PDB file of C-alpha atoms in Angstrom:
ATOM      1  CA  MET I 143       8.438   2.529 -34.206  1.00 62.00           C
ATOM      2  CA  THR I 144       7.904  -0.292 -31.684  1.00 70.00           C
ATOM      3  CA  GLN I 145       4.329  -0.987 -30.678  1.00 79.00           C
ATOM      4  CA  GLN I 146       3.675  -0.858 -26.941  1.00 82.00           C
ATOM      5  CA  PRO I 147       2.377  -4.093 -25.421  1.00 82.00           C
ATOM      6  CA  THR I 148      -1.254  -4.165 -24.375  1.00 83.00           C
ATOM      7  CA  PRO I 149      -1.680  -4.065 -20.584  1.00 78.00           C
ATOM      8  CA  PRO I 150      -3.234  -7.201 -19.118  1.00 81.00           C
ATOM      9  CA  ALA I 151      -6.950  -6.936 -18.439  1.00 85.00           C
ATOM     10  CA  ASP I 152      -6.511  -8.583 -15.027  1.00 94.00           C
ATOM     11  CA  VAL I 153      -3.387  -7.909 -12.958  1.00 95.00           C
ATOM     12  CA  TRP I 154      -3.984 -10.994 -10.819  1.00 96.00           C
ATOM     13  CA  ALA I 155      -4.321 -13.270 -13.850  1.00 96.00           C
ATOM     14  CA  ALA I 156      -1.081 -11.801 -15.213  1.00 96.00           C
ATOM     15  CA  ILE I 157       0.669 -12.543 -11.895  1.00 97.00           C
ATOM     16  CA  ASP I 158      -0.641 -16.123 -12.043  1.00 97.00           C
ATOM     17  CA  ASP I 159       0.586 -16.437 -15.635  1.00 96.00           C
ATOM     18  CA  LEU I 160       4.051 -15.136 -14.712  1.00 97.00           C
ATOM     19  CA  TRP I 161       4.189 -17.487 -11.715  1.00 97.00           C
ATOM     20  CA  THR I 162       3.184 -20.441 -13.906  1.00 97.00           C
ATOM     21  CA  TRP I 163       5.839 -19.546 -16.465  1.00 97.00           C
ATOM     22  CA  LEU I 164       8.501 -19.286 -13.744  1.00 97.00           C
ATOM     23  CA  GLU I 165       7.390 -22.578 -12.186  1.00 96.00           C
ATOM     24  CA  THR I 166       7.738 -24.392 -15.511  1.00 97.00           C
ATOM     25  CA  HIS I 167      11.236 -22.973 -16.041  1.00 97.00           C
ATOM     26  CA  ARG I 168      12.632 -23.182 -12.516  1.00 95.00           C
ATOM     27  CA  VAL I 169      15.994 -24.795 -11.921  1.00 95.00           C
ATOM     28  CA  HIS I 170      15.671 -25.417  -8.163  1.00 97.00           C
ATOM     29  CA  ASP I 171      12.837 -27.067  -6.234  1.00 94.00           C
ATOM     30  CA  GLY I 172      11.858 -27.020  -2.578  1.00 95.00           C
ATOM     31  CA  ASP I 173      13.287 -24.601  -0.058  1.00 96.00           C
ATOM     32  CA  THR I 174      16.151 -23.590  -2.361  1.00 97.00           C
ATOM     33  CA  GLY I 175      13.726 -22.568  -5.102  1.00 96.00           C
ATOM     34  CA  LEU I 176      11.578 -20.703  -2.582  1.00 96.00           C
ATOM     35  CA  VAL I 177      14.531 -18.798  -1.125  1.00 97.00           C
ATOM     36  CA  LEU I 178      15.847 -17.905  -4.576  1.00 96.00           C
ATOM     37  CA  ARG I 179      12.411 -16.602  -5.594  1.00 96.00           C
ATOM     38  CA  MET I 180      12.392 -14.350  -2.515  1.00 97.00           C
ATOM     39  CA  LEU I 181      15.983 -13.195  -3.164  1.00 97.00           C
ATOM     40  CA  LYS I 182      14.981 -12.059  -6.647  1.00 97.00           C
ATOM     41  CA  LEU I 183      13.138  -9.243  -4.903  1.00 97.00           C
ATOM     42  CA  THR I 184      16.400  -7.992  -3.385  1.00 98.00           C
ATOM     43  CA  GLU I 185      17.973  -7.977  -6.831  1.00 98.00           C
ATOM     44  CA  GLU I 186      15.143  -5.859  -8.201  1.00 98.00           C
ATOM     45  CA  VAL I 187      15.353  -3.393  -5.287  1.00 98.00           C
ATOM     46  CA  GLY I 188      19.069  -3.053  -6.023  1.00 98.00           C
ATOM     47  CA  GLU I 189      18.194  -2.132  -9.596  1.00 98.00           C
ATOM     48  CA  VAL I 190      15.950   0.647  -8.257  1.00 98.00           C
ATOM     49  CA  ALA I 191      18.895   1.968  -6.250  1.00 98.00           C
ATOM     50  CA  GLN I 192      21.159   1.759  -9.289  1.00 98.00           C
ATOM     51  CA  ALA I 193      18.619   3.681 -11.390  1.00 98.00           C
ATOM     52  CA  VAL I 194      18.204   6.394  -8.715  1.00 98.00           C
ATOM     53  CA  ILE I 195      21.978   6.792  -8.468  1.00 98.00           C
ATOM     54  CA  GLY I 196      22.118   6.997 -12.254  1.00 98.00           C
ATOM     55  CA  ALA I 197      19.234   9.461 -12.492  1.00 98.00           C
ATOM     56  CA  THR I 198      20.859  11.783  -9.960  1.00 98.00           C
ATOM     57  CA  GLY I 199      24.370  11.415 -11.362  1.00 97.00           C
ATOM     58  CA  GLN I 200      25.771  10.316  -8.004  1.00 96.00           C
ATOM     59  CA  ASN I 201      28.454   8.114  -9.553  1.00 95.00           C
ATOM     60  CA  PRO I 202      31.084  10.561 -10.867  1.00 94.00           C
ATOM     61  CA  ARG I 203      32.544   7.872 -13.119  1.00 96.00           C
ATOM     62  CA  LYS I 204      29.213   7.268 -14.886  1.00 95.00           C
ATOM     63  CA  GLY I 205      27.437  10.612 -14.475  1.00 96.00           C
ATOM     64  CA  VAL I 206      23.749  10.678 -15.338  1.00 97.00           C
ATOM     65  CA  SER I 207      23.197   7.200 -16.735  1.00 97.00           C
ATOM     66  CA  HIS I 208      19.467   6.693 -16.050  1.00 98.00           C
ATOM     67  CA  THR I 209      16.223   8.655 -16.154  1.00 98.00           C
ATOM     68  CA  TRP I 210      13.365   8.875 -13.695  1.00 98.00           C
ATOM     69  CA  ASP I 211      11.400   6.810 -16.227  1.00 98.00           C
ATOM     70  CA  ASP I 212      14.016   4.097 -15.656  1.00 98.00           C
ATOM     71  CA  VAL I 213      13.344   4.363 -11.913  1.00 98.00           C
ATOM     72  CA  GLN I 214       9.616   3.993 -12.544  1.00 98.00           C
ATOM     73  CA  GLY I 215      10.226   0.852 -14.588  1.00 98.00           C
ATOM     74  CA  GLU I 216      12.456  -0.634 -11.911  1.00 98.00           C
ATOM     75  CA  LEU I 217       9.845   0.117  -9.233  1.00 98.00           C
ATOM     76  CA  CYS I 218       7.263  -1.689 -11.361  1.00 98.00           C
ATOM     77  CA  ASP I 219       9.653  -4.661 -11.558  1.00 98.00           C
ATOM     78  CA  VAL I 220       9.835  -4.660  -7.748  1.00 98.00           C
ATOM     79  CA  VAL I 221       6.038  -4.712  -7.448  1.00 98.00           C
ATOM     80  CA  ILE I 222       5.669  -7.502 -10.020  1.00 98.00           C
ATOM     81  CA  THR I 223       8.445  -9.543  -8.427  1.00 98.00           C
ATOM     82  CA  ALA I 224       6.918  -9.101  -4.975  1.00 98.00           C
ATOM     83  CA  LEU I 225       3.489 -10.208  -6.190  1.00 98.00           C
ATOM     84  CA  VAL I 226       4.981 -13.256  -7.920  1.00 98.00           C
ATOM     85  CA  ALA I 227       6.880 -14.067  -4.722  1.00 98.00           C
ATOM     86  CA  LEU I 228       3.631 -13.759  -2.769  1.00 98.00           C
ATOM     87  CA  ARG I 229       1.952 -16.039  -5.324  1.00 98.00           C
ATOM     88  CA  THR I 230       4.730 -18.544  -4.664  1.00 97.00           C
ATOM     89  CA  LEU I 231       3.643 -18.644  -1.023  1.00 96.00           C
ATOM     90  CA  THR I 232      -0.120 -18.718  -1.602  1.00 97.00           C
ATOM     91  CA  PRO I 233      -2.498 -19.274  -4.512  1.00 96.00           C
ATOM     92  CA  ASP I 234      -4.849 -16.757  -2.822  1.00 97.00           C
ATOM     93  CA  THR I 235      -2.547 -13.861  -3.696  1.00 97.00           C
ATOM     94  CA  ARG I 236      -5.244 -11.275  -4.332  1.00 97.00           C
ATOM     95  CA  ALA I 237      -7.115 -11.883  -1.063  1.00 97.00           C
ATOM     96  CA  VAL I 238      -3.913 -11.927   1.007  1.00 98.00           C
ATOM     97  CA  PHE I 239      -2.686  -8.700  -0.599  1.00 97.00           C
ATOM     98  CA  GLU I 240      -6.030  -6.893  -0.330  1.00 96.00           C
ATOM     99  CA  ARG I 241      -6.458  -7.917   3.307  1.00 96.00           C
ATOM    100  CA  HIS I 242      -2.955  -6.686   4.137  1.00 96.00           C
ATOM    101  CA  LEU I 243      -3.433  -3.443   2.175  1.00 95.00           C
ATOM    102  CA  ALA I 244      -6.676  -2.790   4.068  1.00 93.00           C
ATOM    103  CA  GLY I 245      -4.845  -3.268   7.370  1.00 93.00           C
ATOM    104  CA  VAL I 246      -1.966  -0.973   6.400  1.00 94.00           C
ATOM    105  CA  THR I 247      -4.397   1.643   5.090  1.00 93.00           C
ATOM    106  CA  ALA I 248      -6.505   1.547   8.259  1.00 92.00           C
ATOM    107  CA  ARG I 249      -3.412   1.669  10.479  1.00 92.00           C
ATOM    108  CA  SER I 250      -1.919   4.596   8.550  1.00 93.00           C
ATOM    109  CA  LEU I 251      -4.967   6.656   7.605  1.00 92.00           C
ATOM    110  CA  GLY I 252      -7.518   5.535  10.184  1.00 88.00           C
ATOM    111  CA  PRO I 253     -10.357   3.042   9.874  1.00 77.00           C
ATOM    112  CA  GLY I 254     -12.711   5.514   8.204  1.00 73.00           C
ATOM    113  CA  ALA I 255     -10.228   6.235   5.407  1.00 70.00           C
ATOM    114  CA  THR I 256     -10.290   2.761   3.902  1.00 58.00           C
ATOM    115  CA  THR I 257     -12.121   2.306   0.653  1.00 58.00           C
ATOM    116  CA  PRO I 258     -13.317  -1.105  -0.485  1.00 57.00           C
ATOM    117  CA  LEU I 259     -11.517  -2.525  -3.494  1.00 55.00           C
ATOM    118  CA  PRO I 260     -13.641  -3.556  -6.483  1.00 55.00           C
TER     119      PRO I 260
END
């Protein structure tokens, strides 16, 4: 039986660690590297679509080829990739994200519905 990895204690530190790892292994610098980092998000979203199609059996040639757990995993990959892409644009990833989330929450649920993040 394979042991499950331990979740990181700090999501933001994990995002920084992933960004650092990607930066040390990148092939392209400058604008090309930046654009490719952003395009990775599109690839991950496509994998969500592929998993949904597979979970619903919409491809008659393949049938049911994925599970909804697969979809969950692919959605997590999208979130991680988006946060790493955001980290590529700013070292203040957490503050930028939290500020934007507060704005979206207030706009969608009303100003009184926002709850402060820890």
